Coordinates of C-alpha atoms in Angstrom, one line a residue:
Chain A
M189 CA 0.0 0.1 0.0
K190 CA 3.0 2.3 0.9
T191 CA 4.4 1.7 -2.5
L192 CA 1.2 2.4 -4.2
L193 CA 0.7 5.6 -2.4
W194 CA 4.1 6.6 -3.2
A195 CA 3.5 5.8 -7.0
E196 CA 0.2 7.8 -7.0
R197 CA 1.8 10.8 -5.4
M198 CA 4.6 10.7 -8.0
K199 CA 2.0 10.4 -10.9
L200 CA 0.1 13.4 -9.5
R201 CA 3.3 15.5 -9.5
R202 CA 3.2 15.4 -13.4
S203 CA -0.4 16.3 -13.5
K204 CA -2.0 19.7 -13.7
I205 CA -5.0 18.6 -11.7
I206 CA -3.6 19.9 -8.5
W207 CA -2.9 23.3 -9.8
I208 CA -6.3 23.4 -11.3
A209 CA -8.0 22.4 -8.0
L210 CA -5.9 25.1 -6.2
F211 CA -7.0 27.6 -8.8
S212 CA -10.6 26.7 -8.2
A213 CA -10.1 27.3 -4.5
V214 CA -8.6 30.6 -5.2
M215 CA -11.6 31.5 -7.5
V216 CA -14.1 30.5 -4.8
S217 CA -12.4 33.0 -2.5
V218 CA -12.3 35.7 -5.0
I219 CA -16.0 35.2 -6.0
V220 CA -17.1 35.1 -2.2
Y221 CA -15.0 38.2 -1.5
M222 CA -16.9 40.1 -4.5
Q223 CA -20.2 39.0 -2.9
G224 CA -18.9 40.3 0.4
Q225 CA -19.0 43.8 -1.4
F226 CA -22.7 43.6 -1.3
L227 CA -24.2 46.3 1.0
F228 CA -26.7 45.3 3.6
Q229 CA -28.0 48.1 6.0
G230 CA -25.1 50.3 5.1
H231 CA -22.4 47.7 5.8
R232 CA -20.5 45.4 3.5
Y233 CA -20.8 41.7 4.4
V234 CA -17.0 41.3 4.2
D235 CA -16.4 44.0 7.0
E236 CA -18.0 41.6 9.5
P237 CA -15.3 39.5 11.2
G238 CA -15.5 35.8 10.3
W239 CA -18.1 36.3 7.5
F240 CA -15.6 35.7 4.7
M241 CA -14.2 32.5 6.3
T242 CA -17.9 31.2 6.8
A243 CA -19.2 32.1 3.4
A244 CA -16.2 30.8 1.4
Q245 CA -16.5 27.4 3.4
S246 CA -20.3 27.0 3.0
L247 CA -20.7 28.3 -0.6
G248 CA -17.6 26.5 -1.8
S249 CA -18.8 23.3 -0.2
I250 CA -22.1 23.4 -1.9
F251 CA -21.4 24.7 -5.4
V252 CA -17.8 24.0 -6.4
L253 CA -15.6 21.8 -4.1
P254 CA -17.5 18.5 -4.0
A255 CA -17.4 18.4 -7.8
I256 CA -13.7 19.2 -7.9
I257 CA -12.9 16.4 -5.3
A258 CA -15.1 14.1 -7.4
L259 CA -13.2 15.1 -10.4
M260 CA -9.8 14.6 -8.7
G261 CA -10.8 11.1 -7.6
S262 CA -12.3 10.0 -10.7
Y263 CA -9.6 11.4 -12.8
M264 CA -6.9 9.4 -10.8
I265 CA -8.9 6.3 -11.4
C266 CA -9.9 6.8 -15.1
R267 CA -6.4 7.9 -16.3
E268 CA -5.1 4.3 -16.0
E269 CA -7.8 3.2 -18.4
Q270 CA -7.4 6.2 -20.7
G271 CA -3.6 5.9 -20.7
D272 CA -3.8 2.1 -21.3
T273 CA -1.6 1.6 -18.2
M274 CA -4.0 -0.8 -16.4
K275 CA -2.7 -3.8 -18.3
S276 CA 0.9 -3.1 -17.3
L277 CA -0.1 -2.5 -13.7
R278 CA -2.0 -5.8 -13.6
L279 CA 1.0 -7.6 -15.0
I280 CA 3.3 -6.5 -12.1
P281 CA 0.7 -7.7 -10.5
V282 CA -1.1 -5.0 -8.7
K283 CA -4.4 -6.0 -6.9
L284 CA -7.0 -3.7 -8.4
S285 CA -9.0 -3.0 -5.1
R286 CA -5.6 -1.9 -3.5
L287 CA -4.7 0.3 -6.4
V288 CA -8.2 2.0 -6.2
G289 CA -7.9 2.1 -2.4
A290 CA -4.5 3.9 -2.7
K291 CA -6.1 6.5 -5.2
L292 CA -9.0 7.0 -2.7
V293 CA -6.7 7.6 0.2
L294 CA -4.8 10.2 -1.9
A295 CA -8.0 11.8 -3.1
A296 CA -8.9 12.1 0.7
F297 CA -5.6 13.7 1.3
M298 CA -6.1 16.1 -1.6
S299 CA -9.6 17.0 -0.3
V300 CA -8.1 18.1 3.1
L301 CA -5.3 19.8 1.4
L302 CA -7.8 21.8 -0.8
Y303 CA -9.7 22.9 2.2
A304 CA -6.5 23.8 4.2
F305 CA -5.4 26.0 1.2
L306 CA -8.9 27.7 1.1
F307 CA -8.4 28.2 4.9
I308 CA -5.0 29.9 4.4
I309 CA -6.4 32.2 1.7
T310 CA -9.6 33.2 3.8
F311 CA -7.7 33.6 7.0
S312 CA -5.1 35.8 5.2
T313 CA -7.8 37.9 3.7
E314 CA -9.6 38.3 7.1
A315 CA -6.2 39.1 8.8
A316 CA -5.6 41.8 6.2
L317 CA -9.0 43.2 6.6
H318 CA -9.4 43.2 10.4
F319 CA -6.6 41.5 12.2
S320 CA -7.3 43.2 15.6
L321 CA -10.9 41.9 15.6
L322 CA -10.1 38.2 15.1
K323 CA -9.8 36.0 18.1
S324 CA -7.5 33.1 18.2
A325 CA -10.2 30.7 19.5
A326 CA -12.6 31.6 16.6
V327 CA -9.7 31.1 14.1
L328 CA -8.9 27.7 15.5
N329 CA -12.5 26.8 15.4
F330 CA -12.6 27.7 11.7
L331 CA -9.4 25.7 11.2
K332 CA -11.2 22.7 12.7
I333 CA -14.3 23.3 10.6
Y334 CA -12.4 23.5 7.3
L335 CA -10.2 20.4 7.9
L336 CA -13.1 18.3 9.2
Q337 CA -15.2 19.5 6.2
G338 CA -12.4 18.4 3.8
I339 CA -12.4 14.7 5.1
C340 CA -16.1 14.5 5.8
L341 CA -17.0 15.9 2.3
F342 CA -14.6 13.3 0.9
F343 CA -16.5 10.5 2.7
A344 CA -19.9 11.8 1.4
I345 CA -18.4 11.9 -2.1
S346 CA -16.5 8.6 -2.0
P347 CA -19.4 6.3 -3.3
I348 CA -19.5 8.3 -6.4
I349 CA -15.7 8.1 -6.9
A350 CA -15.9 4.3 -6.2
I351 CA -18.6 3.9 -8.8
V352 CA -16.3 5.5 -11.4
A353 CA -13.9 2.6 -10.8
V354 CA -16.7 0.2 -11.8
L355 CA -18.0 2.3 -14.8
K356 CA -14.5 2.8 -16.1
K357 CA -15.2 5.9 -18.3
G358 CA -17.8 7.1 -15.9
Y359 CA -16.1 10.4 -14.9
W360 CA -18.6 12.5 -16.7
I361 CA -21.4 10.7 -14.6
S362 CA -19.3 11.2 -11.4
L363 CA -19.1 14.9 -12.2
I364 CA -22.8 15.6 -12.9
F365 CA -23.8 13.4 -10.0
A366 CA -21.4 15.1 -7.5
E367 CA -22.7 18.5 -8.6
V368 CA -26.4 17.6 -8.3
Y369 CA -25.8 15.6 -5.0
S370 CA -24.0 18.7 -3.4
F371 CA -26.5 21.2 -4.8
A372 CA -29.4 19.3 -3.4
G373 CA -27.7 19.8 0.0
L374 CA -28.7 23.5 -0.3
F375 CA -32.4 22.5 0.0
V376 CA -31.8 19.5 2.3
G377 CA -30.0 21.9 4.7
M378 CA -33.4 23.8 5.2
Q379 CA -35.0 20.7 6.8
N380 CA -34.1 20.2 10.4
T381 CA -34.1 16.4 10.5
A382 CA -32.9 15.6 7.0
R383 CA -29.8 18.0 7.2
F384 CA -28.2 15.5 9.7
I385 CA -28.8 12.5 7.6
Y386 CA -28.0 13.6 4.0
P387 CA -24.4 13.0 3.6
V388 CA -23.4 16.4 2.1
T389 CA -25.1 18.3 4.9
A390 CA -24.0 15.7 7.5
A391 CA -20.4 16.9 6.7
F392 CA -21.4 20.3 7.7
C393 CA -22.8 18.9 10.9
V394 CA -19.7 17.0 11.9
S395 CA -17.4 19.8 10.9
G396 CA -19.1 22.0 13.3
Y397 CA -20.7 24.5 10.8
Y398 CA -24.3 23.4 12.0
E399 CA -25.0 23.4 15.7
S400 CA -26.0 20.0 16.7
T401 CA -26.9 17.8 19.7
L402 CA -25.2 14.5 20.4
P403 CA -27.7 12.3 18.9
Q404 CA -27.8 14.5 15.7
M405 CA -24.0 14.4 15.5
I406 CA -24.0 10.5 15.9
T407 CA -26.6 10.4 13.1
S408 CA -24.4 12.5 10.8
I409 CA -21.3 10.5 11.7
L410 CA -23.3 7.3 10.9
S411 CA -24.5 8.7 7.6
L412 CA -20.8 9.3 6.5
F413 CA -19.7 6.0 7.9
I414 CA -22.4 4.4 5.7
C415 CA -21.0 6.3 2.6
A416 CA -17.4 5.0 3.4
C417 CA -18.8 1.4 3.8
L418 CA -20.7 1.8 0.6
S419 CA -17.6 2.7 -1.2
L420 CA -15.6 -0.2 0.3
L421 CA -18.4 -2.5 -0.7
I422 CA -18.2 -1.3 -4.3
L423 CA -14.4 -1.8 -4.3
D424 CA -14.8 -5.3 -2.8
R425 CA -17.3 -6.1 -5.6
L426 CA -14.8 -4.7 -8.3
N427 CA -12.1 -6.8 -6.9
R428 CA -14.2 -10.0 -7.0
K429 CA -15.3 -9.2 -10.6
Y430 CA -11.6 -9.0 -11.6
N431 CA -10.6 -12.1 -9.6
S432 CA -13.3 -14.2 -11.3
Chain B
M77 CA -22.7 23.7 -42.1
L78 CA -25.8 21.6 -42.2
N79 CA -23.8 18.5 -43.0
L80 CA -21.6 19.2 -39.9
I81 CA -24.7 19.5 -37.8
Q82 CA -26.1 16.4 -39.2
T83 CA -22.9 14.6 -38.5
E84 CA -22.9 15.8 -34.9
F85 CA -26.5 14.4 -34.5
L86 CA -25.3 11.1 -35.9
K87 CA -22.4 11.1 -33.3
L88 CA -24.8 11.8 -30.4
R89 CA -26.5 8.4 -30.9
R90 CA -23.5 6.7 -29.5
K91 CA -23.4 8.9 -26.4
N92 CA -26.0 7.6 -24.1
F93 CA -24.8 9.7 -21.3
I94 CA -25.9 12.9 -22.9
F95 CA -29.6 11.7 -22.7
L96 CA -28.9 10.6 -19.0
M97 CA -28.0 14.2 -18.3
L98 CA -31.5 15.3 -19.2
I99 CA -32.7 13.6 -16.0
S100 CA -31.1 16.5 -14.0
S101 CA -34.0 18.7 -15.4
L102 CA -36.4 16.8 -13.1
L103 CA -34.4 18.0 -10.0
M104 CA -36.0 21.3 -9.4
P105 CA -39.6 20.3 -10.2
L106 CA -39.1 17.4 -7.7
L107 CA -37.6 19.7 -5.1
A108 CA -40.5 22.2 -5.6
V109 CA -43.0 19.3 -4.9
F110 CA -41.4 18.7 -1.6
Y111 CA -40.8 22.3 -0.7
F112 CA -44.5 23.3 -1.3
G113 CA -45.7 20.2 0.1
A114 CA -43.8 20.7 3.4
A115 CA -44.7 24.5 3.6
K116 CA -48.4 23.5 3.3
K117 CA -49.3 27.0 2.2
A118 CA -52.8 27.7 0.7
D119 CA -53.2 29.7 -2.4
I120 CA -50.0 29.0 -4.1
T121 CA -49.9 30.7 -7.6
P122 CA -48.6 29.0 -10.6
M123 CA -46.1 31.8 -10.9
Q124 CA -44.7 31.1 -7.3
F125 CA -44.4 27.4 -8.1
Y126 CA -42.7 27.9 -11.5
K127 CA -40.3 30.3 -10.1
W128 CA -39.0 27.6 -8.0
S129 CA -39.2 24.8 -10.4
A130 CA -38.0 26.4 -13.6
Y131 CA -37.0 30.0 -13.5
S132 CA -34.4 30.1 -10.6
Y133 CA -31.8 27.4 -9.8
T134 CA -32.5 25.5 -13.0
S135 CA -31.3 28.5 -15.1
W136 CA -28.8 29.8 -12.6
I137 CA -26.9 26.6 -11.8
I138 CA -28.2 23.4 -13.3
L139 CA -28.5 24.2 -16.9
P140 CA -25.1 26.0 -17.1
V141 CA -23.3 23.1 -15.5
V142 CA -25.0 20.6 -17.8
L143 CA -24.2 22.6 -20.8
G144 CA -20.7 23.0 -19.7
I145 CA -20.2 19.4 -19.3
L146 CA -22.0 18.7 -22.6
G147 CA -19.7 21.2 -24.6
T148 CA -16.6 19.8 -22.9
M149 CA -17.7 16.2 -23.8
L150 CA -18.5 17.1 -27.5
L151 CA -15.1 18.7 -27.9
Y152 CA -13.0 16.3 -25.8
D153 CA -14.0 13.1 -27.3
E154 CA -12.8 14.1 -30.7
N155 CA -9.5 15.3 -29.2
Q156 CA -9.1 12.0 -27.1
N157 CA -9.5 9.8 -30.1
D158 CA -7.2 11.9 -32.3
M159 CA -10.0 12.5 -34.8
L160 CA -9.3 16.3 -35.3
K161 CA -6.5 15.6 -37.6
Q162 CA -8.7 13.6 -39.8
L163 CA -11.4 16.3 -39.8
W164 CA -8.9 19.0 -40.8
I165 CA -7.7 16.8 -43.7
I166 CA -11.2 16.7 -45.2
P167 CA -11.1 19.9 -44.8
I168 CA -13.5 21.3 -42.3
S169 CA -13.7 25.0 -41.5
K170 CA -12.5 25.6 -37.9
L171 CA -15.3 28.1 -37.3
G172 CA -17.9 25.7 -38.8
Y173 CA -16.7 22.9 -36.6
F174 CA -17.1 25.1 -33.5
L175 CA -20.4 26.5 -34.4
S176 CA -21.7 22.9 -35.2
K177 CA -20.9 22.0 -31.6
F178 CA -22.6 25.1 -30.4
V179 CA -25.8 24.3 -32.4
I180 CA -26.0 21.1 -30.6
V181 CA -25.5 22.7 -27.2
F182 CA -28.3 25.2 -28.3
L183 CA -30.7 22.5 -29.2
Y184 CA -30.0 20.4 -26.2
S185 CA -30.4 23.5 -24.1
V186 CA -33.9 24.2 -25.5
L187 CA -34.8 20.6 -25.1
F188 CA -33.7 20.6 -21.5
M189 CA -35.8 23.5 -20.7
M190 CA -38.7 22.1 -22.5
I191 CA -38.6 19.0 -20.4
T192 CA -38.2 21.1 -17.3
A193 CA -41.5 23.0 -18.2
V194 CA -43.3 19.9 -18.8
C195 CA -42.0 18.4 -15.6
S196 CA -42.9 21.7 -13.7
I197 CA -46.5 21.5 -14.9
L198 CA -46.9 17.8 -13.9
A199 CA -45.2 18.4 -10.6
G200 CA -47.6 21.2 -9.8
I201 CA -50.8 19.8 -11.2
L202 CA -50.6 16.1 -10.1
P203 CA -50.3 16.7 -6.3
G204 CA -53.0 19.5 -6.8
T205 CA -50.6 22.4 -5.6
I206 CA -51.5 24.6 -8.4
P207 CA -54.4 25.0 -11.0
L208 CA -53.8 24.5 -14.6
T209 CA -54.3 27.8 -16.4
A210 CA -53.6 28.4 -20.2
D211 CA -51.8 31.9 -19.3
S212 CA -49.4 30.4 -16.8
V213 CA -48.5 27.4 -19.0
S214 CA -48.0 29.4 -22.1
Y215 CA -45.8 32.0 -20.1
L216 CA -43.9 28.9 -18.5
F217 CA -43.1 27.7 -22.1
L218 CA -42.3 31.1 -23.3
K219 CA -39.8 31.8 -20.4
C220 CA -38.4 28.2 -20.6
F221 CA -37.6 28.7 -24.3
E222 CA -36.0 32.1 -23.6
I223 CA -33.7 30.6 -21.0
G224 CA -33.1 27.7 -23.2
A225 CA -32.1 29.8 -26.1
L226 CA -30.1 32.4 -24.1
A227 CA -28.1 30.0 -21.9
P228 CA -25.9 28.4 -24.7
F229 CA -24.8 31.9 -25.7
A230 CA -24.0 32.8 -22.1
M231 CA -21.9 29.5 -22.0
L232 CA -20.0 30.1 -25.1
P233 CA -16.9 31.2 -23.1
V234 CA -16.8 27.7 -21.6
L235 CA -17.1 26.2 -25.0
A236 CA -14.3 28.3 -26.3
V237 CA -12.0 27.2 -23.3
A238 CA -12.9 23.5 -24.0
A239 CA -12.0 24.1 -27.7
S240 CA -8.7 25.3 -26.7
Q241 CA -7.7 22.4 -24.4
K242 CA -6.9 18.9 -25.0
G243 CA -7.9 17.7 -21.6
Y244 CA -11.3 17.9 -19.8
I245 CA -10.1 19.0 -16.3
L246 CA -9.7 22.7 -16.9
P247 CA -12.8 23.2 -18.9
I248 CA -14.9 21.4 -16.2
C249 CA -13.2 23.4 -13.5
V250 CA -13.9 26.6 -15.6
T251 CA -17.7 25.5 -16.0
L252 CA -17.9 25.1 -12.1
V253 CA -16.2 28.5 -11.3
Y254 CA -17.9 30.3 -14.1
T255 CA -21.3 29.2 -13.0
F256 CA -20.7 30.1 -9.4
L257 CA -19.4 33.4 -10.3
G258 CA -22.6 34.1 -12.5
F259 CA -24.7 33.0 -9.5
I260 CA -23.0 35.3 -7.1
L261 CA -22.8 38.3 -9.5
L262 CA -26.6 38.2 -9.7
M263 CA -26.5 40.3 -6.5
V264 CA -23.6 42.5 -7.3
N265 CA -23.7 43.5 -11.0
M266 CA -25.9 41.8 -13.5
Y267 CA -24.1 43.3 -16.6
V268 CA -20.6 41.8 -16.2
H269 CA -21.2 38.2 -16.5
P270 CA -23.3 36.6 -19.4
L271 CA -25.2 34.2 -17.0
S272 CA -26.2 37.2 -14.7
G273 CA -27.2 39.1 -17.9
M274 CA -29.3 36.1 -19.1
T275 CA -31.0 36.2 -15.7
A276 CA -31.7 40.0 -16.1
I277 CA -33.4 39.5 -19.5
V278 CA -35.4 36.5 -18.2
I279 CA -36.7 38.3 -15.0
N280 CA -37.3 41.6 -16.8
D281 CA -41.0 41.2 -17.2
M282 CA -41.6 38.7 -14.5
P283 CA -44.3 39.7 -12.0
D284 CA -43.5 40.0 -8.2
I285 CA -39.8 40.5 -8.7
V286 CA -38.6 43.8 -7.1
M287 CA -35.3 44.9 -8.0
K288 CA -33.1 47.8 -6.6
Q289 CA -32.8 49.4 -9.9
P290 CA -34.8 48.9 -13.1
I291 CA -33.3 46.3 -15.4
D292 CA -31.3 47.6 -18.4
L293 CA -32.0 45.1 -21.2
K294 CA -29.6 46.8 -23.5
S295 CA -26.7 46.4 -21.1
A296 CA -27.6 42.6 -20.6
F297 CA -27.7 41.9 -24.3
L298 CA -24.6 43.8 -24.9
C299 CA -22.8 41.8 -22.1
I300 CA -23.9 38.5 -23.7
G301 CA -23.1 39.7 -27.1
I302 CA -19.6 41.0 -26.4
W303 CA -18.7 37.7 -24.5
S304 CA -20.1 35.6 -27.2
I305 CA -18.3 37.3 -30.1
A306 CA -15.1 37.2 -28.2
S307 CA -15.5 33.5 -27.3
I308 CA -16.0 32.7 -31.0
I309 CA -13.0 34.6 -32.1
C310 CA -10.9 33.1 -29.4
A311 CA -12.2 29.5 -30.3
D312 CA -11.4 30.2 -34.0
V313 CA -7.9 31.6 -33.3
T314 CA -7.1 28.7 -30.9
L315 CA -8.3 26.0 -33.3
R316 CA -6.3 27.5 -36.1
K317 CA -3.2 27.7 -34.0
R318 CA -3.5 23.9 -33.1
Q319 CA -3.4 22.9 -36.7

């Protein structure tokens, strides 16, 4: 597994996808900052301490970042089929489920990295705008929210990425499905009970964006756990298919 | 040109996923059913219902993302299979090639919105949420056609990016960011981004929508026009360079 992870990391270094994903995070910050210029009761949104960090995380997590994470995961899986390198890998031999597993682990890491990068941008902007008004406890809380959101959102998206491994050229499906899946979270978030069950909004609950009681938190963790189990189940099925 | 469009249609027959994407047109009508069902409001007007099911998020988010993916897909498949060289040998005009893809996106967009309109009517009438009136139905179809016809022009910049790239990663990311930008700019300035401009045109004569300032249709059309012309020129130049 360690070797597979190393190999995947080396492959990613040659790819532009990381830079494009980081560019998306930068663009999310820029767009949300533009929205912050909107006047409400004589004040700009962005002048309120913490608004920018909250808005970038929530808007990005609904509209852009889930699809980017799904794109990264599905790209890593599909490139072996596209580049016709799967045959060579199977000759080594590499176990397919392990290979896809390594890709998923790396995608999870990339998801957290993307959120960490977004945090750095938003925190730097907040610090530049009103450093004296920022409290260290609040900043640390935001850091926790961002990092947990990164990993939880990955778990929510992971079944879609795992399905790509089965469908081979299904990265288009993964994209459209990830976008619709995360977009629907916007409306599910309005429902008090459903928001703790629906995986995308459950990620918001676990990260601490939504205030929740212990049972609600457990429900959300369970929802994400089911997503992770579903991905493993799909991978296991894939492995059996190849072995047979 | 007509031959190119016909060829594009023939190629579509092999792409089942394009037809699967039409399912996403059901999303907002379905959400509207749940939303108005949960709200349990009396006297819901057809306009209120259709605003939710067809005029809002479908045109702001869903349709642009679907069209961006469709455009990328149409252009990427030929790049991936190295078919462009053969097409240039025939020879095919670069602009004609790009515009034939645009025509497909245009027709798909109109079809997508017509399906949304039909689903909106069914989603409103079948549970008994709204009454069926000729005025509201004709207005819905008219507005859906308007959205379907304008959205491909607003998405031309993404199509130009897809034409300039061999891969699909960048055009897809651009689609997401571009759509998100258009959605956010609705509240800031409606005449900078083509998608916001499109919304300005669509909501111009819509009842019960109060704007801070009156909508300037000329600026909205100008915004879409400038971006469209610039995109077509860019796509033509990049396709010529790639020769």
